[in-house]
Amino acid sequence: MITVKTFVFNTFEENTYLLYDETQEAVLIDCGCMMATEEKMLSEFISTNRLTLKRLLCTHLHFDHVLGNAFFSKKYGIKPEAHQKDVDAIPSIKEQIKEQIKEQRQSRVRISIQEVPVTKFIVGNESIRFGESELTSLLVPGHSPGSLAFYSRKDGFIVVGDTLFRESIGRTDLWGGNSDLLIAVIRDKILSLPDETIVYPGHGPSTTVIHEKFNNRFLTNNY
């Protein structure tokens, strides 16, 4: 059985997920550590629980979800993995932060930037194995061109990044976003899962497929 441990990191309150099973092998999804205290919190949890970190997965490459990739890539000798379309379409962390500062007029924002390139690519419907567990990658574009979700059929949950939130959906005004595509892919790829499936988003609390079917104003037209 997969244990899902949630950490809330950085000033954007991004959800970083550490998944592990009885073998103590683990995968890290959307490593958003921004400060040394956050890096320490996560690495100490891994050490205390004697976990072996096998893969560093990215639902997408917006900067608040990848700020910790360089540190954990170096510490554990693993490369971040994402979809090729996000690598092609989304600017560097440094360029994204410049746009964020401009958008919010926050000239005093200071983020220590370290980057590590994505050289391992995940495609849709790929099997991702660790220990005795398996995730399936789902390509869910709309928030970004290469957004991915990671689904465990056996354990009944899906990690969706910024594709879907509790009673909301991801923004689509960033690089390669598409609102019509986003809503269509949520209905096709996520709301088609069993009703009791737990949905772990990139920000905010978890939800379930059935809750979103009947309470998400962006999606309820078909239900």
CSV table of C-alpha atoms in Angstrom, one decimal:
chain,number,residue,atom,x,y,z
A,1,MET,CA,0.0,0.0,0.0
A,2,ILE,CA,1.3,3.5,-0.9
A,3,THR,CA,1.5,6.1,1.8
A,4,VAL,CA,1.1,9.7,0.6
A,5,LYS,CA,2.9,12.3,2.7
A,6,THR,CA,2.1,15.9,1.9
A,7,PHE,CA,4.4,18.8,2.5
A,8,VAL,CA,3.3,22.4,1.9
A,9,PHE,CA,6.3,24.5,0.7
A,10,ASN,CA,7.3,28.0,-0.5
A,11,THR,CA,5.4,31.2,-0.5
A,12,PHE,CA,2.9,29.9,-3.0
A,13,GLU,CA,1.9,27.1,-0.6
A,14,GLU,CA,2.6,24.4,-3.1
A,15,ASN,CA,1.9,20.7,-2.3
A,16,THR,CA,4.9,18.4,-2.5
A,17,TYR,CA,4.1,14.7,-2.3
A,18,LEU,CA,6.3,11.9,-1.1
A,19,LEU,CA,5.0,8.5,-1.9
A,20,TYR,CA,6.4,5.3,-0.4
A,21,ASP,CA,5.4,1.7,0.4
A,22,GLU,CA,6.3,-1.1,2.7
A,23,THR,CA,9.6,-1.7,0.8
A,24,GLN,CA,10.6,1.9,1.8
A,25,GLU,CA,11.2,2.8,-1.8
A,26,ALA,CA,9.8,6.2,-2.6
A,27,VAL,CA,9.1,8.8,-5.3
A,28,LEU,CA,8.9,12.5,-4.9
A,29,ILE,CA,6.3,14.5,-6.9
A,30,ASP,CA,6.6,18.3,-7.5
A,31,CYS,CA,9.5,19.2,-5.2
A,32,GLY,CA,8.7,22.8,-4.3
A,33,CYS,CA,11.3,23.4,-1.5
A,34,MET,CA,12.4,27.0,-1.6
A,35,MET,CA,14.2,27.5,1.7
A,36,ALA,CA,16.9,25.5,3.4
A,37,THR,CA,14.5,24.8,6.3
A,38,GLU,CA,12.2,23.1,3.8
A,39,GLU,CA,14.9,21.1,2.2
A,40,LYS,CA,16.0,20.0,5.7
A,41,MET,CA,12.4,19.0,6.7
A,42,LEU,CA,11.9,16.8,3.7
A,43,SER,CA,15.4,15.2,3.7
A,44,GLU,CA,15.1,14.5,7.4
A,45,PHE,CA,11.7,12.8,6.9
A,46,ILE,CA,13.3,10.6,4.2
A,47,SER,CA,16.2,9.7,6.4
A,48,THR,CA,14.2,9.1,9.6
A,49,ASN,CA,11.8,6.8,7.8
A,50,ARG,CA,14.8,5.1,6.0
A,51,LEU,CA,13.3,5.7,2.6
A,52,THR,CA,15.2,5.2,-0.7
A,53,LEU,CA,14.2,7.9,-3.1
A,54,LYS,CA,14.0,6.3,-6.6
A,55,ARG,CA,12.5,9.0,-8.8
A,56,LEU,CA,11.8,12.8,-8.9
A,57,LEU,CA,8.6,13.3,-10.9
A,58,CYS,CA,7.1,16.6,-12.1
A,59,THR,CA,3.4,17.1,-12.9
A,60,HIS,CA,4.5,20.2,-14.8
A,61,LEU,CA,7.4,22.7,-14.8
A,62,HIS,CA,6.0,25.9,-13.3
A,63,PHE,CA,8.6,27.3,-11.0
A,64,ASP,CA,6.7,26.9,-7.7
A,65,HIS,CA,6.6,23.1,-8.3
A,66,VAL,CA,10.3,22.6,-9.2
A,67,LEU,CA,12.3,24.9,-6.9
A,68,GLY,CA,13.7,21.9,-4.9
A,69,ASN,CA,14.7,19.8,-7.9
A,70,ALA,CA,18.3,20.9,-8.0
A,71,PHE,CA,18.9,20.2,-4.3
A,72,PHE,CA,17.3,16.8,-4.3
A,73,SER,CA,18.7,15.8,-7.6
A,74,LYS,CA,22.2,16.4,-6.3
A,75,LYS,CA,21.6,14.9,-2.9
A,76,TYR,CA,20.1,11.6,-4.1
A,77,GLY,CA,21.6,11.3,-7.6
A,78,ILE,CA,18.3,11.3,-9.5
A,79,LYS,CA,17.2,13.4,-12.4
A,80,PRO,CA,13.9,15.3,-12.5
A,81,GLU,CA,11.4,13.8,-15.0
A,82,ALA,CA,8.6,15.6,-16.9
A,83,HIS,CA,6.8,15.6,-20.2
A,84,GLN,CA,8.8,16.8,-23.2
A,85,LYS,CA,6.1,19.4,-24.1
A,86,ASP,CA,6.6,21.3,-20.9
A,87,VAL,CA,10.4,21.3,-21.4
A,88,ASP,CA,9.8,22.8,-24.9
A,89,ALA,CA,7.1,25.3,-24.0
A,90,ILE,CA,7.9,26.6,-20.5
A,91,PRO,CA,10.7,29.1,-19.8
A,92,SER,CA,13.5,28.7,-17.3
A,93,ILE,CA,12.8,29.2,-13.6
A,94,LYS,CA,14.6,32.6,-13.7
A,95,GLU,CA,12.4,33.8,-16.6
A,96,GLN,CA,9.2,32.6,-14.9
A,97,ILE,CA,10.0,34.4,-11.7
A,98,LYS,CA,10.7,37.6,-13.6
A,99,GLU,CA,7.2,37.3,-15.1
A,100,GLN,CA,5.7,36.6,-11.7
A,101,ILE,CA,7.3,39.7,-10.2
A,102,LYS,CA,6.1,41.8,-13.1
A,103,GLU,CA,2.5,40.4,-12.8
A,104,GLN,CA,2.2,40.9,-9.0
A,105,ARG,CA,4.4,44.1,-9.0
A,106,GLN,CA,6.5,42.6,-6.2
A,107,SER,CA,9.9,44.0,-6.9
A,108,ARG,CA,11.1,42.9,-3.4
A,109,VAL,CA,10.6,39.2,-4.2
A,110,ARG,CA,13.9,37.3,-3.7
A,111,ILE,CA,14.2,33.6,-4.5
A,112,SER,CA,17.5,31.8,-4.6
A,113,ILE,CA,17.5,30.0,-8.0
A,114,GLN,CA,19.1,26.7,-8.8
A,115,GLU,CA,18.1,24.8,-11.9
A,116,VAL,CA,18.7,21.3,-13.1
A,117,PRO,CA,17.6,20.4,-16.7
A,118,VAL,CA,15.0,17.7,-17.3
A,119,THR,CA,16.6,15.0,-19.4
A,120,LYS,CA,14.3,12.1,-18.6
A,121,PHE,CA,10.9,12.3,-20.2
A,122,ILE,CA,7.6,10.8,-19.2
A,123,VAL,CA,4.8,10.0,-21.7
A,124,GLY,CA,1.2,9.3,-21.2
A,125,ASN,CA,0.1,5.9,-20.0
A,126,GLU,CA,3.6,5.1,-18.7
A,127,SER,CA,4.0,2.7,-15.8
A,128,ILE,CA,6.1,4.1,-13.0
A,129,ARG,CA,7.2,1.5,-10.5
A,130,PHE,CA,8.8,1.7,-7.1
A,131,GLY,CA,9.0,-1.0,-4.5
A,132,GLU,CA,5.9,-3.1,-4.9
A,133,SER,CA,3.8,-0.2,-6.2
A,134,GLU,CA,2.9,1.2,-9.5
A,135,LEU,CA,1.6,4.6,-10.8
A,136,THR,CA,0.3,5.3,-14.3
A,137,SER,CA,1.1,8.6,-15.9
A,138,LEU,CA,-1.8,10.4,-17.5
A,139,LEU,CA,-1.2,13.3,-20.0
A,140,VAL,CA,-3.6,16.1,-18.9
A,141,PRO,CA,-2.7,19.2,-20.9
A,142,GLY,CA,-4.5,22.5,-20.4
A,143,HIS,CA,-2.8,24.2,-17.4
A,144,SER,CA,0.4,23.6,-19.3
A,145,PRO,CA,1.1,21.7,-22.6
A,146,GLY,CA,2.7,18.7,-20.9
A,147,SER,CA,0.9,18.5,-17.6
A,148,LEU,CA,0.9,15.0,-16.1
A,149,ALA,CA,-1.2,13.3,-13.4
A,150,PHE,CA,0.0,10.2,-11.6
A,151,TYR,CA,-2.7,7.6,-10.8
A,152,SER,CA,-2.7,4.6,-8.5
A,153,ARG,CA,-5.6,2.4,-9.4
A,154,LYS,CA,-4.8,-0.1,-6.6
A,155,ASP,CA,-4.7,2.5,-3.9
A,156,GLY,CA,-7.4,4.8,-5.3
A,157,PHE,CA,-5.8,8.1,-5.7
A,158,ILE,CA,-4.4,10.5,-8.3
A,159,VAL,CA,-1.8,13.3,-8.0
A,160,VAL,CA,-2.9,16.0,-10.5
A,161,GLY,CA,-0.6,19.0,-10.1
A,162,ASP,CA,-2.5,22.3,-11.0
A,163,THR,CA,-4.9,20.6,-13.4
A,164,LEU,CA,-7.7,20.3,-10.8
A,165,PHE,CA,-8.3,21.8,-7.3
A,166,ARG,CA,-11.0,21.3,-4.8
A,167,GLU,CA,-14.0,23.1,-6.4
A,168,SER,CA,-11.8,24.8,-8.9
A,169,ILE,CA,-9.4,24.3,-11.9
A,170,GLY,CA,-6.0,25.4,-12.9
A,171,ARG,CA,-5.3,28.7,-14.5
A,172,THR,CA,-4.8,28.7,-18.3
A,173,ASP,CA,-3.3,32.1,-19.0
A,174,LEU,CA,0.3,30.9,-18.7
A,175,TRP,CA,2.6,29.4,-21.4
A,176,GLY,CA,0.5,27.1,-23.6
A,177,GLY,CA,-2.5,27.0,-21.4
A,178,ASN,CA,-5.9,26.2,-22.9
A,179,SER,CA,-9.1,26.4,-20.9
A,180,ASP,CA,-11.3,24.4,-23.2
A,181,LEU,CA,-8.7,21.7,-23.4
A,182,LEU,CA,-8.3,21.7,-19.6
A,183,ILE,CA,-12.0,21.2,-18.9
A,184,ALA,CA,-12.3,18.5,-21.5
A,185,VAL,CA,-9.3,16.6,-20.2
A,186,ILE,CA,-10.5,16.8,-16.6
A,187,ARG,CA,-13.8,15.3,-17.6
A,188,ASP,CA,-12.2,12.7,-19.8
A,189,LYS,CA,-9.2,11.6,-17.8
A,190,ILE,CA,-10.1,12.4,-14.1
A,191,LEU,CA,-13.8,12.5,-13.6
A,192,SER,CA,-14.0,9.2,-15.4
A,193,LEU,CA,-12.1,7.5,-12.6
A,194,PRO,CA,-14.1,5.8,-9.8
A,195,ASP,CA,-16.1,8.2,-7.7
A,196,GLU,CA,-14.2,7.5,-4.5
A,197,THR,CA,-10.8,8.3,-6.0
A,198,ILE,CA,-8.9,10.8,-3.9
A,199,VAL,CA,-7.5,13.7,-5.8
A,200,TYR,CA,-4.3,15.3,-4.6
A,201,PRO,CA,-3.9,18.8,-6.1
A,202,GLY,CA,-0.9,21.1,-6.5
A,203,HIS,CA,-2.3,23.6,-4.0
A,204,GLY,CA,-4.9,23.4,-1.3
A,205,PRO,CA,-6.8,20.4,0.3
A,206,SER,CA,-7.4,17.0,-1.3
A,207,THR,CA,-10.8,16.2,-2.8
A,208,THR,CA,-12.5,13.3,-4.5
A,209,VAL,CA,-13.9,12.6,-8.0
A,210,ILE,CA,-17.5,12.5,-6.8
A,211,HIS,CA,-17.1,15.8,-4.9
A,212,GLU,CA,-15.9,17.5,-8.0
A,213,LYS,CA,-18.6,16.1,-10.2
A,214,PHE,CA,-21.3,17.8,-8.1
A,215,ASN,CA,-19.5,20.8,-6.5
A,216,ASN,CA,-17.1,22.2,-9.0
A,217,ARG,CA,-18.8,25.0,-10.8
A,218,PHE,CA,-16.4,24.7,-13.8
A,219,LEU,CA,-17.4,21.1,-14.3
A,220,THR,CA,-21.0,20.5,-13.1
A,221,ASN,CA,-22.7,21.3,-16.4
A,222,ASN,CA,-22.5,17.7,-17.5
A,223,TYR,CA,-23.6,16.2,-14.2
